[in-house]
């Protein structure tokens, strides 16, 4: 996890690590649930997860998280208001988590961790902006080809329905695109 942030001191890494809790979760387990305040920032050490929300009795996939990536219900985590999304393990996974309260305490003692957190937030924001552009300006085929190019592991880990939902298309459209590639 710390390889992404080589500027962190050993002292800050040790302090951060001492507040981590490791979870083993099974496929389908929810680590965060809509309607509850998101208390943790997660790091997927092994496995994968997806974030989704429910709309008209259907789940809509918002994002996928793979090994080596952070995930949380960012809006809820920051505002301390109930989340509108769920975070679900897509396979048996090993996930590290740190609480919001622990992070705030660590920020007071280790300013470099606050900077690292800001970098994580920036990565999250860039991902959201790219996803917005991705959905608005690219054709269904272009969206799938981009997913194949930039996040190929998602195609192997997620169901066809989850991928179609994430790409904002029907399963039939996705199947036609896949058939032509």
CSV table of C-alpha atoms in Angstrom, one decimal:
chain,number,residue,atom,x,y,z
A,1,UNK,CA,0.0,0.0,0.0
A,2,UNK,CA,2.8,2.4,0.9
A,3,UNK,CA,4.6,1.9,-2.4
A,4,UNK,CA,2.2,4.4,-3.9
A,5,UNK,CA,3.4,7.0,-1.4
A,6,UNK,CA,7.2,6.7,-1.1
A,7,UNK,CA,7.5,10.1,0.6
A,8,UNK,CA,5.9,8.9,3.8
A,9,UNK,CA,8.2,8.5,6.7
A,10,UNK,CA,8.6,5.1,8.4
A,11,UNK,CA,7.1,6.7,11.6
A,12,UNK,CA,4.0,7.7,9.7
A,13,UNK,CA,3.7,4.3,8.0
A,14,UNK,CA,4.0,2.6,11.4
A,15,UNK,CA,1.4,4.8,13.0
A,16,UNK,CA,-1.0,4.3,10.1
A,17,UNK,CA,-0.5,0.6,10.1
A,18,UNK,CA,-1.2,0.4,13.8
A,19,UNK,CA,-4.7,1.6,13.2
A,20,UNK,CA,-5.5,-0.8,10.3
A,21,UNK,CA,-7.9,-3.6,10.8
A,22,UNK,CA,-7.7,-6.6,8.4
A,23,UNK,CA,-11.0,-8.2,7.2
A,24,UNK,CA,-11.5,-11.4,5.3
A,25,UNK,CA,-14.7,-11.1,3.3
A,26,UNK,CA,-16.6,-13.5,1.1
A,27,UNK,CA,-18.0,-12.9,-2.3
A,28,UNK,CA,-21.2,-10.9,-1.9
A,29,UNK,CA,-20.4,-9.5,1.6
A,30,UNK,CA,-21.2,-5.8,2.0
A,31,UNK,CA,-18.5,-3.8,3.7
A,32,UNK,CA,-20.6,-0.6,3.5
A,33,UNK,CA,-24.4,-0.4,3.2
A,34,UNK,CA,-26.6,2.4,1.9
A,35,UNK,CA,-28.5,4.3,4.6
A,36,UNK,CA,-25.6,4.1,7.0
A,37,UNK,CA,-22.7,6.6,7.6
A,38,UNK,CA,-19.5,5.3,6.0
A,39,UNK,CA,-17.0,5.0,8.8
A,40,UNK,CA,-14.0,3.4,7.1
A,41,UNK,CA,-11.6,4.0,4.3
A,42,UNK,CA,-10.8,0.6,2.7
A,43,UNK,CA,-7.7,-0.8,0.9
A,44,UNK,CA,-8.1,-3.9,-1.1
A,45,UNK,CA,-5.1,-6.0,-0.4
A,46,UNK,CA,-6.3,-9.1,-2.2
A,47,UNK,CA,-9.5,-9.5,-4.2
A,48,UNK,CA,-11.9,-7.0,-5.6
A,49,UNK,CA,-15.0,-5.0,-4.8
A,50,UNK,CA,-17.7,-2.9,-6.5
A,51,UNK,CA,-19.6,0.1,-5.4
A,52,UNK,CA,-23.3,0.3,-6.4
A,53,UNK,CA,-26.6,1.9,-5.5
A,54,UNK,CA,-30.2,0.8,-5.9
A,55,UNK,CA,-32.5,2.5,-8.3
A,56,UNK,CA,-36.0,1.2,-9.2
A,57,UNK,CA,-35.2,-2.2,-7.7
A,58,UNK,CA,-32.0,-2.6,-9.8
A,59,UNK,CA,-28.5,-2.2,-8.7
A,60,UNK,CA,-26.4,0.3,-10.7
A,61,UNK,CA,-22.6,-0.3,-10.5
A,62,UNK,CA,-20.7,3.0,-9.9
A,63,UNK,CA,-17.1,1.7,-9.7
A,64,UNK,CA,-14.8,-1.3,-9.4
A,65,UNK,CA,-11.9,-1.6,-7.0
A,66,UNK,CA,-9.1,-4.0,-7.6
A,67,UNK,CA,-6.1,-5.1,-5.6
A,68,UNK,CA,-3.9,-2.2,-4.5
A,69,UNK,CA,-6.7,0.4,-4.6
A,70,UNK,CA,-8.7,2.4,-2.0
A,71,UNK,CA,-12.4,2.5,-1.8
A,72,UNK,CA,-15.0,4.1,0.4
A,73,UNK,CA,-18.4,5.8,0.0
A,74,UNK,CA,-16.5,9.1,-0.3
A,75,UNK,CA,-19.4,11.5,0.1
A,76,UNK,CA,-20.6,9.8,3.3
A,77,UNK,CA,-17.1,9.3,4.6
A,78,UNK,CA,-16.4,13.1,4.2
A,79,UNK,CA,-19.8,14.6,5.2
A,80,UNK,CA,-20.6,12.0,7.9
A,81,UNK,CA,-24.1,11.7,6.3
A,82,UNK,CA,-25.8,8.3,5.4
A,83,UNK,CA,-24.4,6.8,2.2
A,84,UNK,CA,-26.5,6.1,-0.9
A,85,UNK,CA,-24.2,3.3,-2.1
A,86,UNK,CA,-23.1,-0.2,-1.1
A,87,UNK,CA,-19.7,-1.6,-1.4
A,88,UNK,CA,-19.6,-5.4,-2.1
A,89,UNK,CA,-16.8,-7.9,-2.3
A,90,UNK,CA,-16.8,-9.4,-5.8
A,91,UNK,CA,-14.8,-12.4,-4.6
A,92,UNK,CA,-13.2,-13.6,-1.5
A,93,UNK,CA,-11.0,-10.7,-0.5
A,94,UNK,CA,-8.6,-9.4,2.1
A,95,UNK,CA,-9.4,-5.8,2.9
A,96,UNK,CA,-7.6,-3.4,5.3
A,97,UNK,CA,-9.7,-0.6,6.8
A,98,UNK,CA,-9.0,2.5,8.9
A,99,UNK,CA,-11.7,4.5,10.6
A,100,UNK,CA,-12.5,8.1,10.0
A,101,UNK,CA,-11.8,9.0,13.6
A,102,UNK,CA,-8.4,7.2,13.5
A,103,UNK,CA,-7.5,9.2,10.4
A,104,UNK,CA,-8.3,12.5,12.0
A,105,UNK,CA,-6.1,11.6,15.0
A,106,UNK,CA,-3.3,10.6,12.7
A,107,UNK,CA,-3.6,13.8,10.7
A,108,UNK,CA,-2.9,15.8,13.8
A,109,UNK,CA,0.3,13.9,14.6
A,110,UNK,CA,1.5,13.2,11.1
A,111,UNK,CA,0.9,16.0,8.6
A,112,UNK,CA,2.3,13.9,5.8
A,113,UNK,CA,-0.5,11.5,6.1
A,114,UNK,CA,-3.0,14.3,5.6
A,115,UNK,CA,-1.1,15.1,2.3
A,116,UNK,CA,-1.3,11.4,1.3
A,117,UNK,CA,-5.0,11.4,2.0
A,118,UNK,CA,-5.4,14.5,-0.2
A,119,UNK,CA,-3.6,12.6,-3.0
A,120,UNK,CA,-6.1,9.7,-2.5
A,121,UNK,CA,-9.0,12.2,-2.8
A,122,UNK,CA,-7.5,13.7,-5.9
A,123,UNK,CA,-7.2,10.2,-7.5
A,124,UNK,CA,-10.8,9.6,-6.6
A,125,UNK,CA,-11.9,12.9,-8.1
A,126,UNK,CA,-10.0,12.3,-11.3
A,127,UNK,CA,-11.6,8.9,-11.6
A,128,UNK,CA,-15.1,10.3,-11.2
A,129,UNK,CA,-14.5,13.1,-13.7
A,130,UNK,CA,-13.1,10.6,-16.2
A,131,UNK,CA,-16.1,8.3,-15.7
A,132,UNK,CA,-18.4,11.3,-16.3
A,133,UNK,CA,-16.7,12.2,-19.5
A,134,UNK,CA,-16.5,8.5,-20.4
A,135,UNK,CA,-20.3,8.1,-20.0
A,136,UNK,CA,-21.3,11.3,-21.8
A,137,UNK,CA,-19.0,11.5,-24.8
A,138,UNK,CA,-18.1,8.0,-25.8
A,139,UNK,CA,-20.1,5.4,-27.6
A,140,UNK,CA,-21.0,2.1,-26.0
A,141,UNK,CA,-18.3,0.3,-28.0
A,142,UNK,CA,-15.7,3.0,-27.0
A,143,UNK,CA,-16.6,2.6,-23.3
A,144,UNK,CA,-16.1,-1.2,-23.5
A,145,UNK,CA,-12.9,-0.9,-25.4
A,146,UNK,CA,-11.6,1.6,-22.8
A,147,UNK,CA,-12.5,-0.8,-20.0
A,148,UNK,CA,-10.7,-3.6,-21.9
A,149,UNK,CA,-7.6,-1.4,-22.3
A,150,UNK,CA,-7.4,0.4,-19.0
A,151,UNK,CA,-9.0,-2.0,-16.5
A,152,UNK,CA,-8.9,-5.5,-18.1
A,153,UNK,CA,-9.0,-7.3,-14.8
A,154,UNK,CA,-12.6,-6.0,-14.2
A,155,UNK,CA,-13.8,-7.9,-17.3
A,156,UNK,CA,-12.5,-11.2,-15.7
A,157,UNK,CA,-13.8,-10.4,-12.2
A,158,UNK,CA,-17.2,-8.8,-12.7
A,159,UNK,CA,-20.4,-10.3,-14.0
A,160,UNK,CA,-21.7,-9.3,-17.4
A,161,UNK,CA,-24.6,-7.5,-15.7
A,162,UNK,CA,-22.3,-5.5,-13.5
A,163,UNK,CA,-20.1,-4.5,-16.4
A,164,UNK,CA,-23.2,-3.5,-18.5
A,165,UNK,CA,-24.5,-1.5,-15.6
A,166,UNK,CA,-21.2,0.2,-15.0
A,167,UNK,CA,-20.9,1.1,-18.8
A,168,UNK,CA,-24.5,2.4,-18.8
A,169,UNK,CA,-25.8,-0.1,-21.3
A,170,UNK,CA,-28.0,-3.1,-21.5
A,171,UNK,CA,-26.7,-6.7,-21.2
A,172,UNK,CA,-27.9,-7.2,-24.8
A,173,UNK,CA,-25.9,-4.2,-26.1
A,174,UNK,CA,-22.8,-5.4,-24.2
A,175,UNK,CA,-23.2,-8.9,-25.7
A,176,UNK,CA,-23.5,-7.5,-29.2
A,177,UNK,CA,-20.3,-5.4,-28.7
A,178,UNK,CA,-18.4,-8.4,-27.3
A,179,UNK,CA,-19.5,-10.5,-30.2
A,180,UNK,CA,-18.0,-8.1,-32.7
A,181,UNK,CA,-14.7,-7.8,-31.0
